[in-house]
Amino acid sequence: MDLSYVLIPLAWKQRPFSVNFPDLSDLKFDKERFDEILSNFDTDDYFLTQNEINFIPEAIQRAGEKGLKVVFNPAPMTKDVMDYPLEYVDIFILNEIEARDLTGETNPKLI
């Protein structure tokens, strides 16, 4: 299965670009590759990610430190997510189960 991420800088001076992976076994980022990607973004841009690749904790932190707005969907939710640097996340995209797991709250009206 092919998988692509399209990164869209919000500043109109930059063009969208994609990172393509030939199959799911190639979902590997490292500091150098991620820094290369981040170099295309400004502090008014958003970093949107899901918990499906390696390097998520580092990516969240590095994007947050650069001043990007970090949007995170923790799916698939794992216990490791609780150790991620979530203080850098500006917006969470959650379903009821993920919200419960992150907050510990079981009453959906209180989440």
Coordinates of N, CA and C in Angstrom, one line a residue:
M1 N 0.8 -1.2 0.0 CA 0.0 0.0 0.0 C 0.9 1.2 0.0
D2 N 0.6 2.2 -0.9 CA 1.4 3.4 -0.9 C 0.8 4.4 0.1
L3 N 1.6 5.2 0.6 CA 1.2 6.2 1.6 C 1.9 7.5 1.3
S4 N 1.2 8.6 1.3 CA 1.8 9.9 1.1 C 1.3 10.9 2.2
Y5 N 2.2 11.8 2.5 CA 1.8 12.9 3.4 C 2.0 14.1 2.5
V6 N 1.0 15.0 2.5 CA 1.1 16.2 1.8 C 1.3 17.3 2.9
L7 N 2.4 18.0 2.8 CA 2.7 19.1 3.7 C 2.4 20.4 3.0
I8 N 1.5 21.2 3.6 CA 1.0 22.4 3.0 C 1.4 23.6 3.9
P9 N 2.5 24.3 3.5 CA 2.8 25.5 4.3 C 1.7 26.5 4.1
L10 N 1.2 27.2 5.1 CA 0.2 28.2 5.0 C 0.6 29.5 4.4
A11 N 1.9 29.7 4.4 CA 2.4 31.0 3.7 C 2.3 30.7 2.2
W12 N 1.7 31.7 1.5 CA 1.5 31.5 0.1 C 2.8 31.5 -0.7
K13 N 3.9 31.9 -0.1 CA 5.1 32.0 -0.9 C 5.7 30.6 -1.1
Q14 N 5.2 29.6 -0.4 CA 5.7 28.3 -0.6 C 4.7 27.4 -1.2
R15 N 5.2 26.4 -1.9 CA 4.3 25.4 -2.6 C 4.2 24.2 -1.7
P16 N 3.0 23.6 -1.8 CA 2.8 22.3 -1.1 C 3.8 21.3 -1.6
F17 N 4.2 20.3 -0.8 CA 5.1 19.3 -1.3 C 4.7 18.0 -0.5
S18 N 5.0 16.9 -1.0 CA 4.6 15.6 -0.4 C 5.8 14.8 -0.1
V19 N 5.6 13.9 0.9 CA 6.6 12.9 1.3 C 6.0 11.6 1.0
N20 N 6.5 10.8 0.1 CA 5.9 9.6 -0.3 C 6.7 8.4 0.2
F21 N 6.0 7.4 0.7 CA 6.5 6.2 1.2 C 6.0 5.0 0.3
P22 N 6.9 4.2 -0.2 CA 6.4 3.1 -1.1 C 5.5 2.1 -0.4
D23 N 5.8 1.8 0.9 CA 4.9 1.0 1.6 C 5.0 1.3 3.1
L24 N 4.2 0.7 3.9 CA 4.2 1.0 5.3 C 5.4 0.7 6.1
S25 N 6.2 -0.3 5.6 CA 7.5 -0.6 6.2 C 8.5 0.5 6.1
D26 N 8.3 1.4 5.3 CA 9.3 2.5 5.1 C 9.0 3.8 5.9
L27 N 8.1 3.7 6.8 CA 7.7 4.9 7.6 C 8.7 5.2 8.7
K28 N 9.9 5.7 8.2 CA 11.0 6.0 9.1 C 11.4 7.4 8.9
F29 N 11.4 8.2 10.0 CA 12.0 9.5 10.0 C 13.2 9.5 10.9
D30 N 14.1 10.4 10.7 CA 15.1 10.7 11.6 C 15.3 12.2 11.8
K31 N 16.1 12.6 12.7 CA 16.3 14.0 13.0 C 16.6 14.8 11.7
E32 N 17.6 14.3 10.9 CA 18.0 15.1 9.8 C 16.9 15.2 8.7
R33 N 16.2 14.2 8.5 CA 15.1 14.3 7.5 C 14.0 15.2 8.0
F34 N 13.6 15.1 9.3 CA 12.6 15.9 9.8 C 13.0 17.4 9.8
D35 N 14.3 17.6 10.2 CA 14.8 19.0 10.2 C 14.7 19.6 8.7
E36 N 15.0 18.8 7.8 CA 14.9 19.2 6.4 C 13.5 19.6 6.0
I37 N 12.5 18.8 6.5 CA 11.1 19.1 6.2 C 10.7 20.4 6.9
L38 N 11.1 20.5 8.2 CA 10.8 21.7 9.0 C 11.3 23.0 8.5
S39 N 12.4 22.9 7.8 CA 13.1 24.1 7.2 C 12.2 24.8 6.2
N40 N 11.2 24.1 5.7 CA 10.2 24.7 4.8 C 9.1 25.4 5.4
F41 N 9.0 25.5 6.8 CA 7.9 26.0 7.5 C 8.2 27.2 8.3
D42 N 7.2 28.1 8.5 CA 7.4 29.3 9.3 C 6.5 29.2 10.6
T43 N 6.6 30.1 11.5 CA 5.9 30.0 12.8 C 4.4 30.1 12.6
D44 N 3.9 30.6 11.5 CA 2.5 30.7 11.3 C 1.9 29.4 10.7
D45 N 2.7 28.4 10.4 CA 2.3 27.2 9.8 C 1.8 26.1 10.8
Y46 N 1.1 25.1 10.3 CA 0.6 24.0 11.2 C 1.4 22.8 10.9
F47 N 1.6 22.0 11.9 CA 2.2 20.7 11.8 C 1.1 19.7 12.2
L48 N 0.6 18.9 11.3 CA -0.5 18.0 11.5 C 0.0 16.6 11.4
T49 N -0.2 15.8 12.5 CA 0.4 14.4 12.4 C -0.6 13.5 13.2
Q50 N -0.4 12.2 12.9 CA -1.1 11.1 13.5 C -0.1 10.1 14.0
N51 N -0.5 9.3 15.0 CA 0.4 8.4 15.7 C 0.7 7.2 14.8
E52 N 1.2 7.4 13.6 CA 1.4 6.2 12.7 C 2.8 6.1 12.2
I53 N 3.7 7.0 12.6 CA 5.1 6.8 12.1 C 6.0 6.9 13.3
N54 N 7.2 6.5 13.1 CA 8.2 6.6 14.2 C 8.5 8.1 14.4
F55 N 9.2 8.5 15.4 CA 9.7 9.9 15.5 C 8.6 10.9 15.9
I56 N 7.4 10.4 16.3 CA 6.3 11.3 16.7 C 6.7 12.2 17.9
P57 N 7.2 11.6 19.0 CA 7.5 12.5 20.1 C 8.5 13.6 19.7
E58 N 9.5 13.2 19.0 CA 10.5 14.2 18.6 C 10.0 15.2 17.6
A59 N 9.1 14.7 16.7 CA 8.5 15.6 15.7 C 7.6 16.6 16.4
I60 N 6.8 16.2 17.3 CA 5.9 17.1 18.0 C 6.8 18.2 18.7
Q61 N 7.8 17.7 19.4 CA 8.6 18.7 20.2 C 9.4 19.7 19.3
R62 N 10.0 19.1 18.2 CA 10.8 20.0 17.3 C 9.9 21.0 16.6
A63 N 8.7 20.6 16.2 CA 7.7 21.5 15.5 C 7.3 22.5 16.5
G64 N 7.0 22.1 17.7 CA 6.5 23.1 18.8 C 7.6 24.1 19.1
E65 N 8.9 23.6 19.2 CA 10.0 24.5 19.5 C 10.2 25.5 18.4
K66 N 9.9 25.1 17.2 CA 10.1 26.0 16.0 C 9.0 27.0 16.0
G67 N 7.9 26.8 16.8 CA 6.8 27.8 16.8 C 5.7 27.4 15.9
L68 N 5.7 26.2 15.3 CA 4.5 25.8 14.5 C 3.3 25.5 15.4
K69 N 2.2 25.6 14.9 CA 1.0 25.1 15.6 C 0.9 23.6 15.4
V70 N 0.9 22.9 16.5 CA 0.9 21.4 16.4 C -0.5 20.9 16.6
V71 N -0.9 20.1 15.6 CA -2.2 19.4 15.6 C -1.9 17.9 15.6
F72 N -2.5 17.2 16.6 CA -2.1 15.8 16.8 C -3.3 14.9 17.0
N73 N -3.4 13.9 16.2 CA -4.4 12.8 16.3 C -3.6 11.6 16.8
P74 N -3.9 11.2 18.1 CA -3.1 10.1 18.7 C -3.5 8.7 18.2
A75 N -4.3 8.6 17.2 CA -4.7 7.3 16.7 C -3.6 6.7 15.9
P76 N -3.3 5.5 16.0 CA -3.9 4.5 17.0 C -3.3 4.9 18.4
M77 N -4.2 5.0 19.3 CA -3.9 5.3 20.7 C -3.1 4.2 21.4
T78 N -1.9 4.5 21.9 CA -1.1 3.6 22.6 C -0.7 4.2 24.0
K79 N -0.3 3.4 24.9 CA 0.1 3.9 26.2 C 1.3 4.8 26.1
D80 N 2.1 4.7 25.1 CA 3.3 5.5 24.9 C 2.9 7.0 24.6
V81 N 1.7 7.2 24.1 CA 1.3 8.6 23.9 C 1.3 9.5 25.1
M82 N 1.1 8.9 26.3 CA 1.1 9.6 27.5 C 2.5 10.1 27.9
D83 N 3.5 9.6 27.3 CA 4.9 10.0 27.5 C 5.4 11.0 26.4
Y84 N 4.5 11.3 25.4 CA 4.9 12.2 24.4 C 4.9 13.6 25.0
P85 N 5.6 14.6 24.4 CA 5.6 15.9 24.9 C 4.3 16.7 24.5
L86 N 3.2 16.3 25.1 CA 1.9 16.8 24.7 C 1.7 18.3 25.0
E87 N 2.6 18.9 25.8 CA 2.6 20.3 26.1 C 2.8 21.1 24.8
Y88 N 3.4 20.5 23.8 CA 3.6 21.2 22.5 C 2.4 21.2 21.6
V89 N 1.4 20.4 21.9 CA 0.2 20.2 21.1 C -0.8 21.3 21.3
D90 N -1.1 22.0 20.2 CA -2.1 23.1 20.3 C -3.5 22.6 20.1
I91 N -3.7 21.6 19.2 CA -5.0 21.1 18.9 C -4.9 19.6 18.9
F92 N -5.9 18.9 19.6 CA -6.0 17.5 19.5 C -7.2 17.1 18.6
I93 N -7.0 16.1 17.8 CA -8.2 15.5 17.1 C -8.4 14.2 17.7
L94 N -9.6 14.0 18.4 CA -9.8 12.9 19.2 C -11.2 12.3 19.0
N95 N -11.3 11.0 19.1 CA -12.6 10.4 19.3 C -12.9 10.2 20.8
E96 N -14.0 9.6 21.1 CA -14.3 9.5 22.5 C -13.3 8.6 23.3
I97 N -12.9 7.5 22.7 CA -12.0 6.6 23.4 C -10.6 7.3 23.6
E98 N -10.1 8.0 22.6 CA -8.8 8.7 22.7 C -8.9 9.8 23.8
A99 N -10.0 10.5 23.8 CA -10.2 11.5 24.8 C -10.3 10.9 26.2
R100 N -10.9 9.8 26.4 CA -11.0 9.1 27.7 C -9.6 8.7 28.1
D101 N -8.8 8.1 27.1 CA -7.5 7.6 27.5 C -6.6 8.7 27.8
L102 N -6.7 9.9 27.2 CA -5.8 11.0 27.5 C -6.2 11.7 28.8
T103 N -7.5 11.8 29.1 CA -7.9 12.6 30.3 C -8.1 11.7 31.5
G104 N -8.4 10.4 31.3 CA -8.8 9.6 32.4 C -10.2 9.7 32.8
E105 N -11.0 10.6 32.1 CA -12.4 10.9 32.4 C -13.2 9.9 31.6
T106 N -14.2 9.3 32.4 CA -15.1 8.3 31.7 C -16.4 8.9 31.3
N107 N -16.8 10.1 31.8 CA -18.0 10.7 31.5 C -17.8 11.6 30.2
P108 N -18.4 11.2 29.1 CA -18.1 11.9 27.8 C -18.5 13.4 28.0
K109 N -19.5 13.7 28.8 CA -19.9 15.1 28.9 C -18.8 16.0 29.7
L110 N -17.9 15.3 30.4 CA -16.9 16.1 31.1 C -15.5 16.1 30.4
I111 N -15.5 15.4 29.3 CA -14.2 15.4 28.5 C -14.0 16.7 27.8

